[in-house]
Amino acid sequence: TPEEIERLTVDEDLSDIERAVYLLSAGQDVQGTSVIANLPFLMRQNPTETLRRVLPKVREALHVAGVEMQLTAAVSFLTILQDESVSIHSYTHSFLQVILLHLEHRDTGVSNAWLETLLSVIEVLPKETLRHEILNPLVSKAQLSQTVQSRLVSCKILGKLTNKFDAHTIKREILPLVKSLCQDVEYEVRSCMCRQLENIAQGIGTELTKSVVLPELIELSRDEGSSVRLAAFETLVNLLDIFDTDDRSQTILPLVKSFCEKSFKADESILISLSFHLGKLCHGLYGIFTPDQHLRFLEFYKKLCTLGLQQENGHNENQIPPQILEQEKKYISVRKNCAYNFPAMIVFVDPKNFHMELYSTFFCLCHDPEVPVRYTIAICFYEVSKLLNSGVYLIHKELITLLQDESLEVLDALIDHLPEILELMSTGGESSVQENKLSSLPDLIPALTAAEQRAAASLKWRTHEKLLQKYACLPHVISSDQIYYRFLQRMFTIMMTNNVLPVQKAASRTLCIFLRYNRKQEQRHEVIQKLIEQLGQGKSYWNRLRFLDTCEFIIEIFSKSFFCKYFFLPAIELTHDPVANVRMKLCYLLPKVKSTLKIPADKHLLQQLEMCVRKLLCQEKDKDVLAIVKRTVLELDRMEMSMDAFQKKFYEKDLLDQEKEREELLLLEMEQLEKEKQQNDGRPMSDKVFEKKRRDTKTPTQSLPKNIPISVPGPSSVTPSTSKEIKKSKLIRSQSFNNQAFHAKYGNLEKCASKSSTAGYTPVSGLGKTSVLSLTDDSFRTRNASSVPPSFSPNTPLPSTSRGTGNSVDPKSSGSKDTQPRKATLKSRKSNP
C-alpha cells in the first residue's frame, strides 16, 4: 500500500552508517537483517564509526531478534574475524561478549551457529583472554545444575581449549571438567564429551592419554547408551596410533572383539560405523592378531559384505513395512562401507592370498544389486589392481562386469583410472609378454565399445566426454588394427553427428592420438583424407570448425613437419570460408599454425600464409573478424620464427619436435620391417619389438649433450659427420612421403602467385622479419596438382607440403597434358547451419 511504501522508504542522501543506524532503530526486521548481513562491508569501509554507532544498535536488535537475524549475525561476526578488519583486542572488546551471550539461545540451530563462531575466535585469542573470558566461566557452566544445552556447549569448548594451554594447566583445570562431563547423567553429554577426547588426547600427550583418557574410554565403551558406546569405539579407533603394542593387545583388542560380537544384536547404526572403520582397525591392530583372531576378523568382514543379501522376498516394494525398508537401507550402507575398505582388507590378508580368501567377496561386491555398493567398488578398483600386481589377471572378469554395468554412475567411477587399470591388465598377470595382451582380455573391446555407446545414448555427456578422453590410452593396450577397425570410425561418427561440443572435441583429440600411433601408412593416409574431405571441406560449417579443432590437436601431438605436410594448406584455405565464425576461429589458430614453420625450408608455406592474411585484411567485410585479423597480425609480427638449425631459445621445443619426428619416421621403418618379416615367415612383428625399437632410438631431452650431431631436415643442419645419417633419413621420408602430390584444390594458389609476381611482392605488415620474401622466388612454385577422384580410395594422393620438396615434381603427373589445377570452390560452398 502507499502507506507501507512510505514507511519503508529511506532518504537517499543518508550515508551508509546513518542508513544502518536508522534501519536498526526504526526499520522492519528484514531491513535490520540486511544491515547485519552488510556489517562486514561497513567494518571494512569505516571501522571506527561502525563500532561506535552501528554495533550498539546491533546488540539491542539481537536481544529481541528472530532466528534469521541471529543466524545472520553469527555469520557476519565470523566474517569480520576472518577479514581481520579490526585488531584482536578490538574484536574481543566489541564482539566476544555478544557471542558468549547468545551461546545458550533456546533455538539449537542458533546456539550451534554462535558456537561455531566462538570456536573460530578461540583459535586467535591470547591465553589470558581465553582464561578470563572463557575457561573461568566454563567451570560453572559445566555443572550438573546447568541446562543440557549449556553442558553440551561446554564439552565442545573444552575440546578446543586443550590445544591452547600447557600440560600443567590442562591437568589442573581442564581434565577435572572433562572427567565430570564423561560421567554426566545425560547420555547426550557423555557422547559429546567422548567425541572430544580425541582432540584432548592430542593436546595432552601420550602419558596423560594413557593414564586419564584411556580409562574413561574403556568405561564409556561399556555405557548403557548405544550412541555413547559408538562414540567410544570411533574415538578408540582414531587414537590407535597413540597407544603402544601392549595397550593395543591387552586393552583395546578385547574391547574391539566384544564390540564386534555384540554389533549384530545391537542397532544397525553401530554396524554402519563398524563397517566404515574396519579397515583402519585392521591396519592399526595388524601384527598383534593371533591366527585365530585374524581368521575371525576376516570372517566378520565377509559376513558384513553380504549383509542383507540372504533375505529374499517376493513382495512388492510398496507392500514392505517401513521398518524393513529402513533396515535394508542400513544394510546397503554397511556393504558400501565394506567396498570402501576392500583395499585395506587385501593388505590385511596379503595379496598372495587374495584368490583363496577374498576373491569370492570381491565378486559379490562387483555384482551387488545396489548401485552405491558397485559404485564404491568401482572407485576402489584401481587400488585393488595395484595391490594385486602380478595377480591382477584374477579380476579381469570383474573389470568387464563393471564396464558393462547398467548404471552410468558405476561406469563414471571406473573410468577415472581406466588407463592405469588397463595398463596393469596388459602388463601384469601370469604373462607379461605384450604379444599376449589381447588374449588375456578377450571381452575388453566389446565391453569398451558397449560402454561408449551406452554413455552416448544417455544425457550424461560429461561421462561420455571423460570416457572418450580415457580411450586415448588404447594404443598402449591393444593393437593398432583393433583400434582402426573398432574405434577409429566411431570417433569420426561422434565428431560428425554428436551435438555436444566437449564430446566432439574429446573424440577429435582421441582420434588424433589413434592416428599418431597407427602402424600402417595406408590407414593413416585414409584417416587424413577423411579429416580433410569430411571435416575441412564439409558442407556444414560446424564440421569445418571441428576441423580447426583437430588441426590444433595435430599441432600439439604431432611433429611440425607432419602438420605442414598434410594440414597446413587445408587449414589456411579456410580463410576463404563463407561463414564468419570459421574465419574467426582460423584467425585465432594462425599463430599456432605459423609456429610449425621453419625457415628457410618452409618459406614457400610462409608466403602462402602471408598471402592469406593479406587477403583477409583487404577483403574481409565482417567487422568482428576484421578486428581479430588485425590483432592476429600484431601477434604474428611479434613471433620469432624457428630456424632449421637449433637455437638456444627454442632448444627444448626443437628437441621435443625432433623426438616426435623420429617416432613418426620409426613407424614407417617398423612397417617396412613388418612387411619384410611377413614375407619371410608370415608372422607380424610384435608390439614388443616396436616398443624396444622406439626406446632404443629415443633420445632423452635432459640427457642429450649440446654438442651431439643432430640431423634435422634442411640445408643448415648438414655437416660432414652427419651427412650419411641425413641422407638415410631423407631417403626413408622420400620413399614413404614424396610420392604424394598436392591436392588439386591448391592449384589456384600458384595462379595467385603468378598474378602477384608481375607487380612484385609487398610483405604484409606484422608477419615478422623473416617474411620479407619475393613471390617470384622458385621455392614458392609448387608442383602441378593432379585431379582428385570423386570417391576416396586409400591410394588417393594427399596434399603434401613436405619441407625441402617445394621444387620437386611428381613424374607421373607432371608430364600429363590433362593435368590442370582446378579452381577453389570454397566461396561457392553453401554452409549448413
mmCIF file of N, CA and C in Angstrom, residues 198-265:
data_model
loop_
_atom_site.group_PDB
_atom_site.id
_atom_site.type_symbol
_atom_site.label_atom_id
_atom_site.label_comp_id
_atom_site.label_asym_id
_atom_site.label_seq_id
_atom_site.Cartn_x
_atom_site.Cartn_y
_atom_site.Cartn_z
ATOM 1 N N GLU A 198 39.371 -37.226 21.576
ATOM 2 C CA GLU A 198 40.451 -37.336 20.582
ATOM 3 C C GLU A 198 41.265 -36.046 20.532
ATOM 4 N N ASN A 199 40.582 -34.893 20.488
ATOM 5 C CA ASN A 199 41.292 -33.606 20.495
ATOM 6 C C ASN A 199 42.068 -33.409 21.789
ATOM 7 N N ILE A 200 41.455 -33.816 22.894
ATOM 8 C CA ILE A 200 42.116 -33.654 24.197
ATOM 9 C C ILE A 200 43.356 -34.529 24.271
ATOM 10 N N ALA A 201 43.277 -35.762 23.778
ATOM 11 C CA ALA A 201 44.431 -36.668 23.804
ATOM 12 C C ALA A 201 45.592 -36.114 22.982
ATOM 13 N N GLN A 202 45.288 -35.493 21.859
ATOM 14 C CA GLN A 202 46.356 -34.918 21.042
ATOM 15 C C GLN A 202 46.992 -33.711 21.704
ATOM 16 N N GLY A 203 46.253 -33.056 22.608
ATOM 17 C CA GLY A 203 46.795 -31.887 23.280
ATOM 18 C C GLY A 203 47.583 -32.205 24.535
ATOM 19 N N ILE A 204 47.294 -33.324 25.196
ATOM 20 C CA ILE A 204 47.940 -33.605 26.490
ATOM 21 C C ILE A 204 49.100 -34.588 26.380
ATOM 22 N N GLY A 205 49.285 -35.238 25.252
ATOM 23 C CA GLY A 205 50.422 -36.141 25.096
ATOM 24 C C GLY A 205 50.090 -37.583 25.458
ATOM 25 N N THR A 206 51.061 -38.466 25.200
ATOM 26 C CA THR A 206 50.839 -39.908 25.334
ATOM 27 C C THR A 206 50.629 -40.343 26.781
ATOM 28 N N GLU A 207 51.465 -39.840 27.692
ATOM 29 C CA GLU A 207 51.407 -40.310 29.084
ATOM 30 C C GLU A 207 50.074 -39.997 29.733
ATOM 31 N N LEU A 208 49.631 -38.743 29.607
ATOM 32 C CA LEU A 208 48.349 -38.372 30.214
ATOM 33 C C LEU A 208 47.178 -39.071 29.515
ATOM 34 N N THR A 209 47.330 -39.316 28.220
ATOM 35 C CA THR A 209 46.274 -40.030 27.487
ATOM 36 C C THR A 209 46.095 -41.435 28.061
ATOM 37 N N LYS A 210 47.228 -42.136 28.289
ATOM 38 C CA LYS A 210 47.155 -43.497 28.822
ATOM 39 C C LYS A 210 46.605 -43.528 30.240
ATOM 40 N N SER A 211 46.942 -42.499 31.038
ATOM 41 C CA SER A 211 46.537 -42.530 32.442
ATOM 42 C C SER A 211 45.156 -41.927 32.688
ATOM 43 N N VAL A 212 44.711 -40.988 31.814
ATOM 44 C CA VAL A 212 43.452 -40.290 32.059
ATOM 45 C C VAL A 212 42.391 -40.632 31.011
ATOM 46 N N VAL A 213 42.764 -40.507 29.738
ATOM 47 C CA VAL A 213 41.770 -40.649 28.666
ATOM 48 C C VAL A 213 41.381 -42.108 28.453
ATOM 49 N N LEU A 214 42.370 -43.018 28.426
ATOM 50 C CA LEU A 214 42.073 -44.419 28.145
ATOM 51 C C LEU A 214 41.100 -45.040 29.150
ATOM 52 N N PRO A 215 41.282 -44.835 30.466
ATOM 53 C CA PRO A 215 40.290 -45.388 31.414
ATOM 54 C C PRO A 215 38.869 -44.860 31.172
ATOM 55 N N GLU A 216 38.772 -43.561 30.821
ATOM 56 C CA GLU A 216 37.448 -43.006 30.538
ATOM 57 C C GLU A 216 36.825 -43.667 29.297
ATOM 58 N N LEU A 217 37.657 -43.890 28.263
ATOM 59 C CA LEU A 217 37.158 -44.531 27.051
ATOM 60 C C LEU A 217 36.699 -45.961 27.318
ATOM 61 N N ILE A 218 37.444 -46.683 28.156
ATOM 62 C CA ILE A 218 37.068 -48.064 28.488
ATOM 63 C C ILE A 218 35.718 -48.086 29.189
ATOM 64 N N GLU A 219 35.548 -47.142 30.125
ATOM 65 C CA GLU A 219 34.280 -47.085 30.856
ATOM 66 C C GLU A 219 33.129 -46.685 29.929
ATOM 67 N N LEU A 220 33.369 -45.715 29.042
ATOM 68 C CA LEU A 220 32.323 -45.272 28.126
ATOM 69 C C LEU A 220 31.969 -46.348 27.100
ATOM 70 N N SER A 221 32.930 -47.215 26.771
ATOM 71 C CA SER A 221 32.648 -48.283 25.801
ATOM 72 C C SER A 221 31.679 -49.323 26.365
ATOM 73 N N ARG A 222 31.493 -49.317 27.674
ATOM 74 C CA ARG A 222 30.537 -50.239 28.305
ATOM 75 C C ARG A 222 29.260 -49.511 28.721
ATOM 76 N N ASP A 223 29.077 -48.279 28.242
ATOM 77 C CA ASP A 223 27.944 -47.447 28.644
ATOM 78 C C ASP A 223 26.632 -48.093 28.201
ATOM 79 N N GLU A 224 25.580 -47.762 28.914
ATOM 80 C CA GLU A 224 24.263 -48.316 28.566
ATOM 81 C C GLU A 224 23.692 -47.674 27.304
ATOM 82 N N GLY A 225 24.136 -46.478 26.977
ATOM 83 C CA GLY A 225 23.644 -45.797 25.784
ATOM 84 C C GLY A 225 24.416 -46.227 24.540
ATOM 85 N N SER A 226 23.692 -46.633 23.483
ATOM 86 C CA SER A 226 24.371 -47.120 22.277
ATOM 87 C C SER A 226 25.171 -46.009 21.593
ATOM 88 N N SER A 227 24.683 -44.768 21.610
ATOM 89 C CA SER A 227 25.410 -43.672 20.976
ATOM 90 C C SER A 227 26.713 -43.379 21.711
ATOM 91 N N VAL A 228 26.716 -43.589 23.041
ATOM 92 C CA VAL A 228 27.940 -43.384 23.821
ATOM 93 C C VAL A 228 28.950 -44.476 23.484
ATOM 94 N N ARG A 229 28.499 -45.725 23.410
ATOM 95 C CA ARG A 229 29.410 -46.820 23.055
ATOM 96 C C ARG A 229 29.990 -46.619 21.653
ATOM 97 N N LEU A 230 29.131 -46.148 20.743
ATOM 98 C CA LEU A 230 29.593 -45.899 19.378
ATOM 99 C C LEU A 230 30.661 -44.796 19.358
ATOM 100 N N ALA A 231 30.437 -43.712 20.105
ATOM 101 C CA ALA A 231 31.412 -42.622 20.173
ATOM 102 C C ALA A 231 32.724 -43.114 20.769
ATOM 103 N N ALA A 232 32.653 -43.975 21.808
ATOM 104 C CA ALA A 232 33.870 -44.520 22.433
ATOM 105 C C ALA A 232 34.631 -45.393 21.447
ATOM 106 N N PHE A 233 33.914 -46.223 20.685
ATOM 107 C CA PHE A 233 34.563 -47.102 19.717
ATOM 108 C C PHE A 233 35.282 -46.284 18.644
ATOM 109 N N GLU A 234 34.601 -45.280 18.065
ATOM 110 C CA GLU A 234 35.211 -44.478 16.999
ATOM 111 C C GLU A 234 36.408 -43.689 17.519
ATOM 112 N N THR A 235 36.325 -43.189 18.740
ATOM 113 C CA THR A 235 37.461 -42.460 19.321
ATOM 114 C C THR A 235 38.646 -43.394 19.536
ATOM 115 N N LEU A 236 38.391 -44.618 20.013
ATOM 116 C CA LEU A 236 39.477 -45.596 20.194
ATOM 117 C C LEU A 236 40.178 -45.903 18.867
ATOM 118 N N VAL A 237 39.375 -46.074 17.815
ATOM 119 C CA VAL A 237 39.965 -46.370 16.510
ATOM 120 C C VAL A 237 40.844 -45.211 16.039
ATOM 121 N N ASN A 238 40.385 -43.976 16.229
ATOM 122 C CA ASN A 238 41.154 -42.810 15.788
ATOM 123 C C ASN A 238 42.402 -42.575 16.621
ATOM 124 N N LEU A 239 42.443 -43.137 17.846
ATOM 125 C CA LEU A 239 43.606 -42.934 18.724
ATOM 126 C C LEU A 239 44.552 -44.140 18.745
ATOM 127 N N LEU A 240 44.347 -45.099 17.835
ATOM 128 C CA LEU A 240 45.177 -46.313 17.852
ATOM 129 C C LEU A 240 46.665 -46.005 17.737
ATOM 130 N N ASP A 241 47.014 -44.999 16.961
ATOM 131 C CA ASP A 241 48.433 -44.688 16.743
ATOM 132 C C ASP A 241 49.123 -44.193 18.012
ATOM 133 N N ILE A 242 48.347 -43.640 18.944
ATOM 134 C CA ILE A 242 48.949 -43.103 20.175
ATOM 135 C C ILE A 242 49.349 -44.221 21.126
ATOM 136 N N PHE A 243 48.594 -45.310 21.147
ATOM 137 C CA PHE A 243 48.829 -46.371 22.126
ATOM 138 C C PHE A 243 49.925 -47.319 21.654
ATOM 139 N N ASP A 244 50.657 -47.885 22.611
ATOM 140 C CA ASP A 244 51.729 -48.823 22.268
ATOM 141 C C ASP A 244 51.149 -50.229 22.085
ATOM 142 N N THR A 245 52.022 -51.173 21.746
ATOM 143 C CA THR A 245 51.590 -52.537 21.434
ATOM 144 C C THR A 245 50.900 -53.201 22.615
ATOM 145 N N ASP A 246 51.418 -52.979 23.810
ATOM 146 C CA ASP A 246 50.809 -53.609 24.997
ATOM 147 C C ASP A 246 49.383 -53.122 25.208
ATOM 148 N N ASP A 247 49.184 -51.804 25.096
ATOM 149 C CA ASP A 247 47.833 -51.254 25.269
ATOM 150 C C ASP A 247 46.885 -51.811 24.209
ATOM 151 N N ARG A 248 47.379 -51.940 22.991
ATOM 152 C CA ARG A 248 46.533 -52.440 21.913
ATOM 153 C C ARG A 248 46.127 -53.895 22.143
ATOM 154 N N SER A 249 47.090 -54.707 22.505
ATOM 155 C CA SER A 249 46.809 -56.143 22.645
ATOM 156 C C SER A 249 46.043 -56.464 23.924
ATOM 157 N N GLN A 250 46.354 -55.776 25.030
ATOM 158 C CA GLN A 250 45.755 -56.123 26.328
ATOM 159 C C GLN A 250 44.458 -55.375 26.612
ATOM 160 N N THR A 251 44.315 -54.184 26.067
ATOM 161 C CA THR A 251 43.153 -53.357 26.413
ATOM 162 C C THR A 251 42.199 -53.148 25.240
ATOM 163 N N ILE A 252 42.773 -52.693 24.121
ATOM 164 C CA ILE A 252 41.911 -52.273 23.011
ATOM 165 C C ILE A 252 41.366 -53.469 22.243
ATOM 166 N N LEU A 253 42.198 -54.468 21.959
ATOM 167 C CA LEU A 253 41.752 -55.616 21.173
ATOM 168 C C LEU A 253 40.566 -56.339 21.820
ATOM 169 N N PRO A 254 40.591 -56.619 23.137
ATOM 170 C CA PRO A 254 39.409 -57.252 23.752
ATOM 171 C C PRO A 254 38.145 -56.395 23.613
ATOM 172 N N LEU A 255 38.314 -55.056 23.750
ATOM 173 C CA LEU A 255 37.158 -54.173 23.598
ATOM 174 C C LEU A 255 36.579 -54.249 22.186
ATOM 175 N N VAL A 256 37.460 -54.222 21.195
ATOM 176 C CA VAL A 256 37.020 -54.277 19.793
ATOM 177 C C VAL A 256 36.345 -55.616 19.508
ATOM 178 N N LYS A 257 36.943 -56.700 20.018
ATOM 179 C CA LYS A 257 36.382 -58.029 19.811
ATOM 180 C C LYS A 257 34.978 -58.115 20.393
ATOM 181 N N SER A 258 34.804 -57.589 21.611
ATOM 182 C CA SER A 258 33.489 -57.599 22.254
ATOM 183 C C SER A 258 32.492 -56.740 21.476
ATOM 184 N N PHE A 259 32.967 -55.623 20.995
ATOM 185 C CA PHE A 259 32.121 -54.706 20.229
ATOM 186 C C PHE A 259 31.607 -55.370 18.954
ATOM 187 N N CYS A 260 32.486 -56.092 18.268
ATOM 188 C CA CYS A 260 32.103 -56.768 17.027
ATOM 189 C C CYS A 260 31.096 -57.892 17.287
ATOM 190 N N GLU A 261 31.312 -58.632 18.378
ATOM 191 C CA GLU A 261 30.423 -59.744 18.686
ATOM 192 C C GLU A 261 29.013 -59.280 19.022
ATOM 193 N N LYS A 262 28.919 -58.103 19.664
ATOM 194 C CA LYS A 262 27.618 -57.603 20.088
ATOM 195 C C LYS A 262 26.930 -56.758 19.023
ATOM 196 N N SER A 263 27.677 -56.422 17.954
ATOM 197 C CA SER A 263 27.154 -55.450 16.989
ATOM 198 C C SER A 263 25.919 -55.964 16.252
ATOM 199 N N PHE A 264 25.861 -57.275 15.927
ATOM 200 C CA PHE A 264 24.715 -57.803 15.196
ATOM 201 C C PHE A 264 23.450 -57.798 16.043
ATOM 202 N N LYS A 265 23.616 -57.835 17.366
ATOM 203 C CA LYS A 265 22.460 -57.835 18.250
ATOM 204 C C LYS A 265 21.993 -56.419 18.556
#
